[in-house]
CSV table of C-alpha atoms in Angstrom, one decimal:
chain,number,residue,atom,x,y,z
A,10,MET,CA,-35.7,-130.4,0.4
A,11,PRO,CA,-35.5,-126.9,-0.9
A,12,GLY,CA,-32.1,-125.3,-0.8
A,13,PRO,CA,-30.6,-121.9,-0.2
A,14,VAL,CA,-32.1,-118.8,-2.1
A,15,ALA,CA,-29.7,-116.6,-4.0
A,16,SER,CA,-29.7,-113.0,-5.0
A,17,VAL,CA,-30.8,-112.2,-8.5
A,18,PRO,CA,-29.5,-108.9,-10.0
A,19,GLY,CA,-32.3,-106.5,-10.7
A,20,VAL,CA,-34.8,-108.8,-9.0
A,21,CYS,CA,-33.9,-109.5,-5.4
A,22,GLN,CA,-31.3,-109.5,-2.7
A,23,ALA,CA,-31.1,-112.5,-0.4
A,24,ARG,CA,-29.0,-112.6,2.7
A,25,VAL,CA,-28.8,-115.1,5.6
A,26,TRP,CA,-27.8,-113.9,9.1
A,27,ARG,CA,-26.5,-116.9,11.1
A,28,GLY,CA,-26.0,-116.8,14.9
A,29,ALA,CA,-22.7,-117.9,16.3
A,30,ARG,CA,-24.1,-121.4,17.1
A,31,ALA,CA,-26.5,-121.7,14.2
A,32,PRO,CA,-26.0,-125.0,12.2
A,33,ALA,CA,-24.3,-124.3,8.9
A,34,GLY,CA,-26.6,-125.0,5.9
A,35,ALA,CA,-29.7,-125.6,7.9
A,36,PRO,CA,-32.9,-123.8,6.8
A,37,PRO,CA,-33.3,-120.4,8.5
A,38,ASP,CA,-35.7,-120.2,11.4
A,39,LEU,CA,-37.3,-117.0,10.1
A,40,LEU,CA,-37.9,-115.4,6.7
A,41,VAL,CA,-38.3,-111.7,6.5
A,42,GLU,CA,-39.8,-110.9,3.1
A,43,VAL,CA,-39.7,-107.3,1.8
A,44,PRO,CA,-41.7,-107.3,-1.5
A,45,HIS,CA,-41.4,-103.5,-1.8
A,46,GLY,CA,-37.7,-103.4,-1.0
A,47,ALA,CA,-36.8,-101.1,-3.9
A,48,THR,CA,-36.8,-97.8,-2.0
A,49,ARG,CA,-33.9,-95.8,-3.5
A,50,GLN,CA,-33.8,-93.4,-6.4
A,51,GLU,CA,-31.0,-95.4,-8.1
A,52,GLN,CA,-33.2,-98.5,-8.1
A,53,PHE,CA,-36.0,-96.6,-9.8
A,54,ASP,CA,-33.6,-95.1,-12.3
A,55,ALA,CA,-32.0,-98.4,-13.2
A,56,LEU,CA,-35.3,-100.0,-14.1
A,57,ARG,CA,-36.6,-96.9,-15.8
A,58,ALA,CA,-33.5,-97.0,-18.0
A,59,ALA,CA,-34.4,-100.5,-19.1
A,60,LEU,CA,-37.9,-99.5,-20.2
A,61,ARG,CA,-39.0,-97.6,-23.3
A,62,GLY,CA,-42.1,-95.9,-21.9
A,63,PRO,CA,-43.6,-93.4,-22.2
A,64,PHE,CA,-44.6,-92.8,-18.6
A,65,PRO,CA,-46.3,-90.0,-16.7
A,66,ALA,CA,-44.0,-87.0,-16.1
A,67,ASP,CA,-42.1,-87.0,-12.8
A,68,LEU,CA,-43.1,-90.6,-12.1
A,69,ALA,CA,-40.4,-90.8,-9.5
A,70,ALA,CA,-42.6,-88.6,-7.2
A,71,PHE,CA,-45.2,-91.5,-7.2
A,72,PHE,CA,-42.4,-93.9,-6.5
A,73,HIS,CA,-41.2,-92.1,-3.4
A,74,VAL,CA,-44.6,-91.6,-1.9
A,75,ASN,CA,-45.7,-95.2,-2.5
A,76,THR,CA,-42.6,-97.4,-1.9
A,77,ASP,CA,-42.0,-99.0,1.5
A,78,ALA,CA,-39.3,-96.7,2.8
A,79,GLY,CA,-37.8,-98.1,6.0
A,80,ALA,CA,-38.8,-101.7,5.4
A,81,PRO,CA,-35.4,-103.0,4.2
A,82,GLU,CA,-33.8,-101.3,7.2
A,83,TYR,CA,-36.1,-102.7,9.8
A,84,ALA,CA,-35.9,-106.2,8.2
A,85,ALA,CA,-32.1,-106.2,8.3
A,86,ALA,CA,-32.1,-104.7,11.9
A,87,LEU,CA,-34.5,-107.4,13.0
A,88,ALA,CA,-32.3,-110.2,11.6
A,89,GLU,CA,-29.2,-108.8,13.2
A,90,ARG,CA,-30.9,-108.4,16.6
A,91,LEU,CA,-32.4,-111.9,16.6
A,92,VAL,CA,-29.2,-113.8,15.8
A,93,ALA,CA,-27.5,-111.7,18.5
A,94,GLU,CA,-30.1,-112.6,21.1
A,95,GLU,CA,-30.6,-116.2,19.8
A,96,PRO,CA,-27.2,-117.3,18.6
A,97,ALA,CA,-28.5,-120.8,17.6
A,98,ARG,CA,-30.9,-119.2,15.1
A,99,SER,CA,-30.6,-117.9,11.6
A,100,VAL,CA,-32.7,-115.4,9.5
A,101,LEU,CA,-33.2,-115.0,5.8
A,102,VAL,CA,-34.0,-111.5,4.5
A,103,LEU,CA,-35.3,-111.5,0.9
A,104,ALA,CA,-35.9,-108.0,-0.5
A,105,SER,CA,-37.2,-107.1,-3.9
A,106,GLU,CA,-35.2,-104.8,-6.1
A,107,ILE,CA,-38.1,-104.1,-8.5
A,108,PRO,CA,-39.8,-100.7,-7.9
A,109,ARG,CA,-43.5,-101.3,-7.4
A,110,THR,CA,-44.1,-98.2,-9.5
A,111,PHE,CA,-43.7,-100.4,-12.6
A,112,ILE,CA,-44.9,-103.8,-11.3
A,113,ASP,CA,-45.9,-104.9,-7.8
A,114,CYS,CA,-44.1,-107.9,-6.3
A,115,ASN,CA,-46.9,-108.4,-3.8
A,116,ARG,CA,-49.6,-108.8,-6.5
A,117,VAL,CA,-51.2,-111.6,-8.5
A,118,VAL,CA,-50.5,-109.7,-11.7
A,119,ASP,CA,-53.5,-111.0,-13.6
A,120,ALA,CA,-56.0,-110.4,-10.9
A,121,SER,CA,-58.9,-108.2,-12.2
A,122,PRO,CA,-59.2,-104.4,-11.4
A,123,GLU,CA,-62.3,-105.4,-9.4
A,124,GLU,CA,-60.2,-107.7,-7.3
A,125,PHE,CA,-57.6,-105.1,-6.6
A,126,ARG,CA,-60.3,-102.6,-5.6
A,127,ALA,CA,-61.9,-105.2,-3.3
A,128,GLY,CA,-58.5,-105.7,-1.7
A,129,LYS,CA,-58.0,-101.9,-1.4
A,130,VAL,CA,-54.6,-102.2,-3.1
A,131,THR,CA,-53.0,-100.7,-6.1
A,132,PRO,CA,-52.9,-102.8,-9.4
A,133,GLY,CA,-50.1,-105.2,-10.1
A,134,LEU,CA,-49.2,-103.8,-13.5
A,135,PRO,CA,-50.2,-100.1,-13.7
A,136,PRO,CA,-52.3,-99.0,-16.7
A,137,TYR,CA,-49.6,-96.5,-17.7
A,138,VAL,CA,-47.3,-99.3,-18.6
A,139,ARG,CA,-48.4,-99.8,-22.2
A,140,ASP,CA,-45.4,-100.7,-24.3
A,141,PRO,CA,-45.5,-104.5,-25.1
A,142,ALA,CA,-41.7,-104.9,-24.6
A,143,ASP,CA,-41.9,-103.1,-21.3
A,144,ARG,CA,-44.8,-105.3,-20.1
A,145,ALA,CA,-42.9,-108.4,-21.2
A,146,LEU,CA,-39.7,-107.3,-19.4
A,147,LEU,CA,-41.6,-106.5,-16.2
A,148,ARG,CA,-43.6,-109.7,-16.2
A,149,GLU,CA,-40.3,-111.6,-16.6
A,150,ARG,CA,-38.8,-109.9,-13.6
A,151,HIS,CA,-42.0,-110.3,-11.6
A,152,GLY,CA,-41.9,-114.0,-12.5
A,153,ALA,CA,-38.3,-114.2,-11.3
A,154,TRP,CA,-39.3,-112.6,-8.0
A,155,VAL,CA,-42.2,-115.0,-7.5
A,156,GLU,CA,-39.8,-117.9,-8.1
A,157,ALA,CA,-37.3,-116.6,-5.6
A,158,SER,CA,-40.0,-115.8,-2.9
A,159,ALA,CA,-41.7,-119.1,-3.4
A,160,ALA,CA,-38.4,-120.9,-2.9
A,161,ALA,CA,-37.7,-118.8,0.2
A,162,TYR,CA,-41.0,-119.7,1.8
A,163,ALA,CA,-40.6,-123.3,0.9
A,164,TRP,CA,-37.0,-123.4,2.4
A,165,VAL,CA,-38.0,-121.7,5.6
A,166,CYS,CA,-41.7,-122.3,6.3
A,167,GLY,CA,-41.5,-125.7,4.7
A,168,ALA,CA,-39.1,-126.7,7.4
A,169,GLY,CA,-41.3,-125.3,10.1
A,170,GLY,CA,-39.9,-121.8,10.3
A,171,LEU,CA,-41.7,-118.5,10.6
A,172,ALA,CA,-42.1,-115.6,8.1
A,173,LEU,CA,-42.8,-111.9,8.4
A,174,MET,CA,-43.7,-109.7,5.5
A,175,ALA,CA,-42.1,-106.4,6.2
A,176,HIS,CA,-44.1,-103.4,4.8
A,177,THR,CA,-44.5,-99.7,5.5
A,178,TYR,CA,-47.2,-97.3,4.4
A,179,ALA,CA,-47.7,-93.5,4.2
A,180,PRO,CA,-49.2,-91.9,7.3
A,181,ARG,CA,-52.5,-91.2,5.7
A,182,THR,CA,-54.9,-93.1,3.4
A,183,VAL,CA,-54.8,-90.9,0.3
A,184,GLU,CA,-57.3,-92.1,-2.3
A,185,VAL,CA,-56.3,-91.4,-5.9
A,186,GLU,CA,-56.5,-93.4,-9.1
A,187,VAL,CA,-53.4,-95.0,-10.4
A,188,ASP,CA,-53.5,-93.8,-14.0
A,189,ASP,CA,-51.7,-91.3,-16.3
A,190,GLN,CA,-52.6,-88.5,-13.9
A,191,VAL,CA,-51.5,-90.2,-10.7
A,192,VAL,CA,-48.6,-87.7,-10.0
A,193,ASP,CA,-50.8,-84.7,-10.5
A,194,SER,CA,-53.5,-86.3,-8.4
A,195,LEU,CA,-51.1,-87.0,-5.6
A,196,ARG,CA,-49.7,-83.5,-5.6
A,197,ARG,CA,-53.2,-82.1,-5.2
A,198,ALA,CA,-53.9,-84.6,-2.4
A,199,TYR,CA,-50.7,-83.6,-0.5
A,200,ARG,CA,-51.3,-79.9,-0.6
A,201,PRO,CA,-50.7,-78.5,2.9
A,202,GLU,CA,-54.4,-77.6,3.3
A,203,VAL,CA,-55.6,-81.0,1.9
A,204,GLU,CA,-53.2,-83.6,3.4
A,205,PRO,CA,-54.6,-83.4,7.0
A,206,THR,CA,-58.1,-84.1,5.8
A,207,TRP,CA,-57.2,-87.7,4.8
A,208,PRO,CA,-57.6,-90.5,7.4
A,209,LEU,CA,-54.6,-91.2,9.6
A,210,ARG,CA,-53.6,-94.8,9.4
A,211,PRO,CA,-52.8,-97.1,12.4
A,212,GLU,CA,-49.2,-96.9,13.7
A,213,VAL,CA,-49.0,-100.7,13.1
A,214,ASP,CA,-51.5,-102.8,11.2
A,215,LEU,CA,-51.2,-106.5,11.3
A,216,ILE,CA,-52.7,-107.6,7.9
A,217,ALA,CA,-54.2,-110.9,8.8
A,218,ARG,CA,-57.9,-110.9,8.3
A,219,GLU,CA,-59.3,-112.5,5.2
A,220,PRO,CA,-62.3,-110.8,3.3
A,221,GLY,CA,-64.6,-113.3,5.0
A,222,GLY,CA,-63.4,-112.2,8.5
A,223,ARG,CA,-61.2,-115.1,9.5
A,224,VAL,CA,-57.9,-114.1,11.0
A,225,LEU,CA,-54.8,-116.1,9.9
A,226,ALA,CA,-51.8,-116.7,12.1
A,227,GLU,CA,-53.7,-115.9,15.2
A,228,PRO,CA,-50.8,-116.9,17.6
A,229,LEU,CA,-48.5,-114.5,15.8
A,230,VAL,CA,-51.2,-111.8,15.7
A,231,ARG,CA,-51.7,-112.1,19.5
A,232,ALA,CA,-48.0,-112.1,20.2
A,233,ALA,CA,-47.3,-109.1,18.0
A,234,SER,CA,-50.3,-107.1,19.3
A,235,ALA,CA,-49.1,-107.6,22.9
A,236,ALA,CA,-45.5,-106.8,22.1
A,237,PHE,CA,-46.3,-103.6,20.2
A,238,ALA,CA,-48.8,-102.4,22.8
A,239,GLU,CA,-46.3,-103.0,25.6
A,240,ALA,CA,-43.7,-100.9,23.6
A,241,GLY,CA,-46.1,-98.0,23.4
A,242,PHE,CA,-47.6,-98.5,19.9
A,243,HIS,CA,-51.2,-98.8,19.0
A,244,PRO,CA,-51.5,-101.9,16.8
A,245,GLU,CA,-54.6,-102.9,14.9
A,246,VAL,CA,-55.6,-105.9,12.8
A,247,SER,CA,-56.4,-105.3,9.1
A,248,ALA,CA,-57.9,-101.9,9.9
A,249,THR,CA,-56.5,-100.5,6.6
A,250,TYR,CA,-57.2,-103.4,4.2
A,251,PRO,CA,-57.8,-107.1,4.3
A,252,LEU,CA,-55.4,-109.9,3.5
A,253,HIS,CA,-56.7,-110.3,0.0
A,254,PRO,CA,-56.3,-113.1,-2.6
A,255,SER,CA,-55.2,-110.5,-5.1
A,256,THR,CA,-51.9,-110.3,-3.2
A,257,LEU,CA,-49.1,-112.8,-3.1
A,258,GLY,CA,-49.0,-112.3,0.7
A,259,TYR,CA,-52.3,-114.0,1.0
A,260,ARG,CA,-51.0,-116.9,-1.0
A,261,TYR,CA,-48.1,-117.5,1.3
A,262,ALA,CA,-50.0,-116.8,4.5
A,263,ALA,CA,-52.7,-119.3,3.5
A,264,ARG,CA,-50.3,-122.0,2.4
A,265,PHE,CA,-48.2,-121.8,5.5
A,266,GLU,CA,-50.9,-120.9,8.0
A,267,PRO,CA,-50.3,-120.1,10.9
A,268,ARG,CA,-46.6,-119.3,10.5
A,269,VAL,CA,-46.8,-116.2,8.3
A,270,LEU,CA,-47.7,-112.6,9.3
A,271,CYS,CA,-47.8,-109.4,7.2
A,272,VAL,CA,-46.8,-106.3,9.1
A,273,GLU,CA,-47.5,-102.7,8.1
A,274,VAL,CA,-45.6,-100.0,10.0
A,275,ARG,CA,-46.5,-96.3,9.5
A,276,ARG,CA,-43.6,-94.7,7.6
A,277,ASP,CA,-43.3,-91.6,9.8
A,278,LEU,CA,-42.4,-94.0,12.7
A,279,LEU,CA,-39.4,-95.2,10.9
A,280,VAL,CA,-37.9,-92.2,9.0
A,281,GLN,CA,-36.4,-89.0,10.2
A,282,ARG,CA,-39.2,-87.0,8.7
A,283,PHE,CA,-42.0,-88.0,6.3
A,284,VAL,CA,-42.0,-85.7,3.3
A,285,PRO,CA,-43.9,-86.8,0.2
A,286,PHE,CA,-42.3,-87.2,-3.2
A,287,VAL,CA,-38.6,-87.4,-2.1
A,288,GLN,CA,-36.4,-90.3,-0.9
A,289,LEU,CA,-36.8,-90.8,2.8
A,290,GLN,CA,-34.0,-91.4,5.3
A,291,PRO,CA,-34.6,-94.1,8.0
A,292,SER,CA,-33.8,-93.1,11.5
A,293,PRO,CA,-31.7,-95.8,13.3
A,294,ASP,CA,-33.4,-95.0,16.6
A,295,LYS,CA,-36.9,-95.2,15.2
A,296,VAL,CA,-36.0,-98.5,13.4
A,297,ALA,CA,-34.7,-99.9,16.7
A,298,ARG,CA,-38.0,-99.0,18.4
A,299,VAL,CA,-40.0,-100.9,15.9
A,300,VAL,CA,-37.6,-103.9,15.8
A,301,GLY,CA,-37.9,-104.4,19.6
A,302,PRO,CA,-41.5,-105.7,19.6
A,303,LEU,CA,-41.0,-107.6,16.4
A,304,ALA,CA,-38.0,-109.4,17.9
A,305,ARG,CA,-40.0,-110.2,21.0
A,306,THR,CA,-42.9,-111.5,18.9
A,307,VAL,CA,-40.6,-113.9,17.1
A,308,ARG,CA,-38.7,-115.1,20.2
A,309,THR,CA,-42.0,-115.6,22.1
A,310,THR,CA,-43.3,-117.7,19.2
A,311,TRP,CA,-40.1,-119.7,19.0
A,312,ALA,CA,-40.2,-120.4,22.7
A,313,THR,CA,-43.9,-121.3,22.7
A,314,ALA,CA,-43.4,-123.7,19.8
A,315,GLY,CA,-40.4,-125.3,21.6
A,316,ALA,CA,-38.6,-125.3,18.2
């Protein structure tokens, strides 16, 4: 049977929350995976210092507008709340420390550009990463992440547990090419007179529909939709993009169907104020509001399963 998952410096942080009556050493009842968990400037700076480049000027601006600010915080708050409410349970939170600006921990790296476009997602390894040594280092870290995340899913879901993929996204769908001009393109897109013209995204999007139309993890989707709606949110299902095979999220959701659900929360509903190009500060009150329906979803599913 798979064993505990450990933190790997520069790759991931792994932490298990155990309730007061949770069996020691038993597989956690829930995995909360945060593939885009590198959200702080120091995490960007640490990896940038290990790379040779060159890279587009002011690339940190792209990092801040594109990384999943608020996701590590709501993942940890969910774990803390669940073990307080369900003291016989335990929760594993696995968060990436690899900024997706350099390589994306929710991508099948060698998928084609056409596949990424079909999935409406950014590429796994951006085209501005050209130096062979940089590409090798990033692929090595990505491989270490895949090893850790696969082990986490095997440990939790392989024992019958649930998994949530915790993501956040910017308030609007801003369509720019990820290339050498990505920062300039984004700055034009976020001009005050331009930003409001981009489509507003759903408050919560449950990414569960395959390209062919089938919805995975339907019991979790139903429970989450009901819980978020009751809490005053307006959830939708794959309104922004599908659950696509070019993502690692699809791989795990398909393998452990129906126990894995990908959740996107609009970033302005988690942070004090959404401002592009700077590090965002999560609001504890907003985080708690999002965690409430997520906790209800998990607890309802546990109770229904009788596990």
